Amino acid sequence: MRRRALFLTAAATFTIVAPAIGWAARRLPDPPGARRLSLRHAANGATFSGIYHNGRDFDPVAMAELSEVLADTRTGKVREFDPSAVDIVWEMGRRQRFSEFVVLSGYRTPETNRAVHGAGDSQHLRAAAMDLMMPAAKFATFGEAALKLGRGGVGLYPDQGFIHLDSGPVRHWGGGEGRAIAVGATPPAPRKSAAQMRVDRMAEAWAAMRRR
């Protein structure tokens, strides 16, 4: 992104000048109440790392950059991402001490949503949802915290290794047979339901897209 490129250029210039004046370059402290987030999209490697809310309001330039990182990866189409969804991910990162999230899916066009067998009313269609890769060791505690947060939708997919967060109505699903996974428990090996088979097809479709 252009803003990050300019920042890196300025930083490189500064580190050359700083020794001449006898003090090292340091990052200025964040403004009070600032919200900082780091994301990396698994499909194309696009990244965002920085402040998206300055403590008073959302930074429009940073939100535009986030929207680009979370664009539909099949078509490249960008839609302005819902700030409330970004806030939910930030809050979960703050509570669970995540330095970076790896995103499997952000905004989806209707065509992409159909291609990955997404729900017809998916919050991905309104750029208000993220599917986040989740290490197995952190899955249960993160899932429990997301449910306790009580904001938006939470989808738990332990077999596929990701958690869905969105800013839609408060609801939850997943974990096998449509139930939320019990924290600290080993999920049973359920019979494949129609919903589970749809999720499997979705994961396979995303994997195929990343291989292209």
mmCIF file of C-alpha atoms in Angstrom:
data_model
loop_
_atom_site.group_PDB
_atom_site.id
_atom_site.type_symbol
_atom_site.label_atom_id
_atom_site.label_comp_id
_atom_site.label_asym_id
_atom_site.label_seq_id
_atom_site.Cartn_x
_atom_site.Cartn_y
_atom_site.Cartn_z
ATOM 1 C CA MET A 1 0.000 0.000 0.000
ATOM 2 C CA ARG A 2 1.187 3.481 -0.851
ATOM 3 C CA ARG A 3 0.968 4.843 2.689
ATOM 4 C CA ARG A 4 3.043 1.981 4.099
ATOM 5 C CA ALA A 5 5.557 2.332 1.263
ATOM 6 C CA LEU A 6 5.993 6.021 2.063
ATOM 7 C CA PHE A 7 6.360 5.195 5.751
ATOM 8 C CA LEU A 8 9.039 2.612 5.054
ATOM 9 C CA THR A 9 10.901 5.039 2.794
ATOM 10 C CA ALA A 10 10.759 7.746 5.437
ATOM 11 C CA ALA A 11 11.884 5.308 8.119
ATOM 12 C CA ALA A 12 14.834 4.160 6.030
ATOM 13 C CA THR A 13 15.890 7.781 5.476
ATOM 14 C CA PHE A 14 15.537 8.555 9.146
ATOM 15 C CA THR A 15 17.729 5.686 10.309
ATOM 16 C CA ILE A 16 20.537 7.074 8.159
ATOM 17 C CA VAL A 17 20.242 10.562 9.600
ATOM 18 C CA ALA A 18 19.606 9.603 13.229
ATOM 19 C CA PRO A 19 23.158 8.509 14.162
ATOM 20 C CA ALA A 20 24.474 11.880 12.977
ATOM 21 C CA ILE A 21 22.356 13.662 15.558
ATOM 22 C CA GLY A 22 23.089 11.151 18.302
ATOM 23 C CA TRP A 23 19.739 9.483 18.995
ATOM 24 C CA ALA A 24 17.978 6.417 17.636
ATOM 25 C CA ALA A 25 14.693 6.408 15.782
ATOM 26 C CA ARG A 26 11.781 5.244 17.892
ATOM 27 C CA ARG A 27 8.144 4.644 17.037
ATOM 28 C CA LEU A 28 5.982 7.270 18.650
ATOM 29 C CA PRO A 29 3.505 5.904 21.191
ATOM 30 C CA ASP A 30 0.001 5.257 19.924
ATOM 31 C CA PRO A 31 -2.580 7.958 20.659
ATOM 32 C CA PRO A 32 -4.798 7.242 23.692
ATOM 33 C CA GLY A 33 -7.517 4.766 22.748
ATOM 34 C CA ALA A 34 -5.964 3.925 19.368
ATOM 35 C CA ARG A 35 -6.797 0.519 17.888
ATOM 36 C CA ARG A 36 -4.035 -1.322 16.056
ATOM 37 C CA LEU A 37 -4.542 -4.455 13.974
ATOM 38 C CA SER A 38 -2.373 -6.773 11.878
ATOM 39 C CA LEU A 39 -3.907 -8.982 9.189
ATOM 40 C CA ARG A 40 -2.493 -11.227 6.489
ATOM 41 C CA HIS A 41 -4.651 -12.783 3.781
ATOM 42 C CA ALA A 42 -3.767 -16.432 3.243
ATOM 43 C CA ALA A 43 -4.917 -16.419 -0.384
ATOM 44 C CA ASN A 44 -2.627 -13.702 -1.750
ATOM 45 C CA GLY A 45 -0.320 -12.597 1.074
ATOM 46 C CA ALA A 46 -1.798 -9.080 1.240
ATOM 47 C CA THR A 47 -1.169 -7.467 4.628
ATOM 48 C CA PHE A 48 -2.310 -4.610 6.818
ATOM 49 C CA SER A 49 -0.525 -3.589 9.997
ATOM 50 C CA GLY A 50 -1.265 -0.321 11.707
ATOM 51 C CA ILE A 51 -3.768 1.919 13.470
ATOM 52 C CA TYR A 52 -7.247 1.855 11.943
ATOM 53 C CA HIS A 53 -8.934 3.877 14.708
ATOM 54 C CA ASN A 54 -7.135 6.871 16.227
ATOM 55 C CA GLY A 55 -9.054 6.814 19.509
ATOM 56 C CA ARG A 56 -11.672 9.271 18.287
ATOM 57 C CA ASP A 57 -12.803 7.884 14.949
ATOM 58 C CA PHE A 58 -11.978 5.373 12.243
ATOM 59 C CA ASP A 59 -9.077 6.392 10.015
ATOM 60 C CA PRO A 60 -10.544 6.504 6.471
ATOM 61 C CA VAL A 61 -7.188 5.833 4.794
ATOM 62 C CA ALA A 62 -6.473 2.826 7.007
ATOM 63 C CA MET A 63 -10.014 1.499 6.510
ATOM 64 C CA ALA A 64 -9.564 1.789 2.739
ATOM 65 C CA GLU A 65 -6.340 -0.228 3.018
ATOM 66 C CA LEU A 66 -8.076 -2.841 5.140
ATOM 67 C CA SER A 67 -10.851 -3.080 2.567
ATOM 68 C CA GLU A 68 -8.256 -3.759 -0.132
ATOM 69 C CA VAL A 69 -6.587 -6.498 1.928
ATOM 70 C CA LEU A 70 -10.005 -8.067 2.610
ATOM 71 C CA ALA A 71 -11.177 -7.800 -1.004
ATOM 72 C CA ASP A 72 -12.652 -10.733 -2.912
ATOM 73 C CA THR A 73 -9.531 -12.701 -3.867
ATOM 74 C CA ARG A 74 -11.108 -14.468 -6.838
ATOM 75 C CA THR A 75 -12.130 -11.274 -8.661
ATOM 76 C CA GLY A 76 -10.154 -8.562 -6.859
ATOM 77 C CA LYS A 77 -13.337 -6.591 -6.239
ATOM 78 C CA VAL A 78 -13.130 -4.257 -3.240
ATOM 79 C CA ARG A 79 -16.059 -3.298 -1.029
ATOM 80 C CA GLU A 80 -15.849 -0.933 1.932
ATOM 81 C CA PHE A 81 -15.456 -3.235 4.927
ATOM 82 C CA ASP A 82 -17.787 -2.902 7.886
ATOM 83 C CA PRO A 83 -15.931 -1.116 10.723
ATOM 84 C CA SER A 84 -17.977 -3.009 13.313
ATOM 85 C CA ALA A 85 -16.633 -6.330 12.002
ATOM 86 C CA VAL A 86 -13.078 -4.993 12.132
ATOM 87 C CA ASP A 87 -13.696 -3.886 15.719
ATOM 88 C CA ILE A 88 -14.853 -7.380 16.710
ATOM 89 C CA VAL A 89 -11.675 -8.927 15.328
ATOM 90 C CA TRP A 90 -9.566 -6.250 17.039
ATOM 91 C CA GLU A 91 -11.319 -6.857 20.369
ATOM 92 C CA MET A 92 -10.750 -10.596 20.098
ATOM 93 C CA GLY A 93 -7.091 -10.020 19.260
ATOM 94 C CA ARG A 94 -6.734 -7.746 22.289
ATOM 95 C CA ARG A 95 -8.376 -10.250 24.611
ATOM 96 C CA GLN A 96 -6.559 -13.295 23.249
ATOM 97 C CA ARG A 97 -3.194 -11.550 22.665
ATOM 98 C CA PHE A 98 -2.970 -12.208 18.932
ATOM 99 C CA SER A 99 -0.229 -10.216 17.227
ATOM 100 C CA GLU A 100 -1.497 -11.083 13.740
ATOM 101 C CA PHE A 101 -4.549 -12.741 12.231
ATOM 102 C CA VAL A 102 -4.403 -14.864 9.092
ATOM 103 C CA VAL A 103 -7.587 -14.377 7.066
ATOM 104 C CA LEU A 104 -9.011 -17.104 4.849
ATOM 105 C CA SER A 105 -11.964 -15.089 3.596
ATOM 106 C CA GLY A 106 -13.170 -11.507 3.891
ATOM 107 C CA TYR A 107 -15.492 -9.876 1.370
ATOM 108 C CA ARG A 108 -17.044 -12.183 -1.224
ATOM 109 C CA THR A 109 -18.916 -11.291 -4.374
ATOM 110 C CA PRO A 110 -22.109 -13.284 -4.944
ATOM 111 C CA GLU A 111 -20.291 -15.289 -7.626
ATOM 112 C CA THR A 112 -17.429 -16.204 -5.284
ATOM 113 C CA ASN A 113 -19.854 -17.005 -2.490
ATOM 114 C CA ARG A 114 -21.641 -19.463 -4.740
ATOM 115 C CA ALA A 115 -18.317 -20.940 -5.893
ATOM 116 C CA VAL A 116 -17.310 -21.758 -2.299
ATOM 117 C CA HIS A 117 -20.823 -22.925 -1.361
ATOM 118 C CA GLY A 118 -21.360 -20.054 1.073
ATOM 119 C CA ALA A 119 -24.742 -19.394 2.670
ATOM 120 C CA GLY A 120 -27.085 -17.301 0.551
ATOM 121 C CA ASP A 121 -27.359 -14.665 3.287
ATOM 122 C CA SER A 122 -23.678 -14.772 4.268
ATOM 123 C CA GLN A 123 -22.296 -11.718 6.036
ATOM 124 C CA HIS A 124 -19.281 -12.048 3.720
ATOM 125 C CA LEU A 125 -21.510 -10.627 0.981
ATOM 126 C CA ARG A 126 -21.784 -7.319 2.832
ATOM 127 C CA ALA A 127 -18.087 -7.188 3.744
ATOM 128 C CA ALA A 128 -18.931 -7.808 7.382
ATOM 129 C CA ALA A 129 -17.277 -11.163 8.114
ATOM 130 C CA MET A 130 -13.846 -12.743 8.345
ATOM 131 C CA ASP A 131 -12.841 -16.392 8.479
ATOM 132 C CA LEU A 132 -9.700 -16.553 10.623
ATOM 133 C CA MET A 133 -7.199 -19.409 10.675
ATOM 134 C CA MET A 134 -6.852 -20.700 14.219
ATOM 135 C CA PRO A 135 -4.096 -22.931 15.660
ATOM 136 C CA ALA A 136 -5.532 -26.079 17.220
ATOM 137 C CA ALA A 137 -3.954 -25.223 20.583
ATOM 138 C CA LYS A 138 -5.833 -21.912 20.729
ATOM 139 C CA PHE A 139 -9.075 -22.928 19.067
ATOM 140 C CA ALA A 140 -11.125 -23.810 22.165
ATOM 141 C CA THR A 141 -10.163 -20.787 24.280
ATOM 142 C CA PHE A 142 -10.590 -18.378 21.368
ATOM 143 C CA GLY A 143 -13.966 -19.896 20.510
ATOM 144 C CA GLU A 144 -15.152 -19.621 24.108
ATOM 145 C CA ALA A 145 -14.037 -15.982 24.302
ATOM 146 C CA ALA A 146 -15.760 -15.157 21.027
ATOM 147 C CA LEU A 147 -19.021 -16.640 22.275
ATOM 148 C CA LYS A 148 -18.732 -14.766 25.591
ATOM 149 C CA LEU A 149 -18.125 -11.500 23.735
ATOM 150 C CA GLY A 150 -21.724 -11.669 22.543
ATOM 151 C CA ARG A 151 -21.225 -9.601 19.403
ATOM 152 C CA GLY A 152 -22.275 -10.740 15.954
ATOM 153 C CA GLY A 153 -21.985 -14.239 14.568
ATOM 154 C CA VAL A 154 -19.464 -16.878 15.613
ATOM 155 C CA GLY A 155 -18.901 -19.979 13.499
ATOM 156 C CA LEU A 156 -16.620 -22.698 14.889
ATOM 157 C CA TYR A 157 -14.967 -25.053 12.393
ATOM 158 C CA PRO A 158 -12.413 -27.137 14.315
ATOM 159 C CA ASP A 159 -11.961 -29.724 11.555
ATOM 160 C CA GLN A 160 -11.150 -26.990 9.024
ATOM 161 C CA GLY A 161 -9.061 -24.955 11.482
ATOM 162 C CA PHE A 162 -10.852 -21.620 11.258
ATOM 163 C CA ILE A 163 -13.294 -19.436 13.174
ATOM 164 C CA HIS A 164 -15.828 -17.144 11.511
ATOM 165 C CA LEU A 165 -16.565 -13.749 13.070
ATOM 166 C CA ASP A 166 -19.100 -11.248 11.737
ATOM 167 C CA SER A 167 -21.041 -8.161 12.794
ATOM 168 C CA GLY A 168 -24.485 -9.533 11.999
ATOM 169 C CA PRO A 169 -27.089 -10.664 14.547
ATOM 170 C CA VAL A 170 -25.780 -12.449 17.627
ATOM 171 C CA ARG A 171 -25.772 -16.197 16.901
ATOM 172 C CA HIS A 172 -23.385 -19.147 16.766
ATOM 173 C CA TRP A 173 -22.973 -22.452 15.005
ATOM 174 C CA GLY A 174 -20.435 -25.155 14.205
ATOM 175 C CA GLY A 175 -18.257 -27.501 16.180
ATOM 176 C CA GLY A 176 -19.926 -30.581 14.670
ATOM 177 C CA GLU A 177 -23.604 -31.369 14.149
ATOM 178 C CA GLY A 178 -24.410 -27.648 14.298
ATOM 179 C CA ARG A 179 -23.348 -27.302 17.952
ATOM 180 C CA ALA A 180 -20.733 -24.985 19.402
ATOM 181 C CA ILE A 181 -17.658 -26.923 20.484
ATOM 182 C CA ALA A 182 -17.382 -27.422 24.232
ATOM 183 C CA VAL A 183 -14.336 -25.612 25.530
ATOM 184 C CA GLY A 184 -11.660 -28.010 26.738
ATOM 185 C CA ALA A 185 -13.414 -31.026 25.250
ATOM 186 C CA THR A 186 -12.309 -33.189 22.364
ATOM 187 C CA PRO A 187 -14.991 -32.901 19.686
ATOM 188 C CA PRO A 188 -16.566 -36.222 18.683
ATOM 189 C CA ALA A 189 -16.314 -37.518 15.151
ATOM 190 C CA PRO A 190 -19.865 -36.759 14.030
ATOM 191 C CA ARG A 191 -21.685 -38.211 11.086
ATOM 192 C CA LYS A 192 -21.425 -35.915 8.095
ATOM 193 C CA SER A 193 -24.490 -33.698 8.073
ATOM 194 C CA ALA A 194 -25.566 -31.714 5.025
ATOM 195 C CA ALA A 195 -24.215 -28.555 6.685
ATOM 196 C CA GLN A 196 -20.871 -30.206 7.419
ATOM 197 C CA MET A 197 -20.553 -31.474 3.871
ATOM 198 C CA ARG A 198 -21.215 -27.929 2.632
ATOM 199 C CA VAL A 199 -18.411 -26.632 4.863
ATOM 200 C CA ASP A 200 -16.092 -29.336 3.539
ATOM 201 C CA ARG A 201 -16.877 -28.292 -0.014
ATOM 202 C CA MET A 202 -16.245 -24.653 0.918
ATOM 203 C CA ALA A 203 -12.826 -25.504 2.384
ATOM 204 C CA GLU A 204 -11.926 -27.572 -0.677
ATOM 205 C CA ALA A 205 -12.971 -24.739 -2.999
ATOM 206 C CA TRP A 206 -10.830 -22.192 -1.132
ATOM 207 C CA ALA A 207 -7.879 -24.578 -1.161
ATOM 208 C CA ALA A 208 -8.245 -25.044 -4.908
ATOM 209 C CA MET A 209 -8.317 -21.266 -5.435
ATOM 210 C CA ARG A 210 -5.117 -20.780 -3.399
ATOM 211 C CA ARG A 211 -3.346 -23.390 -5.545
ATOM 212 C CA ARG A 212 -4.094 -21.485 -8.764
#
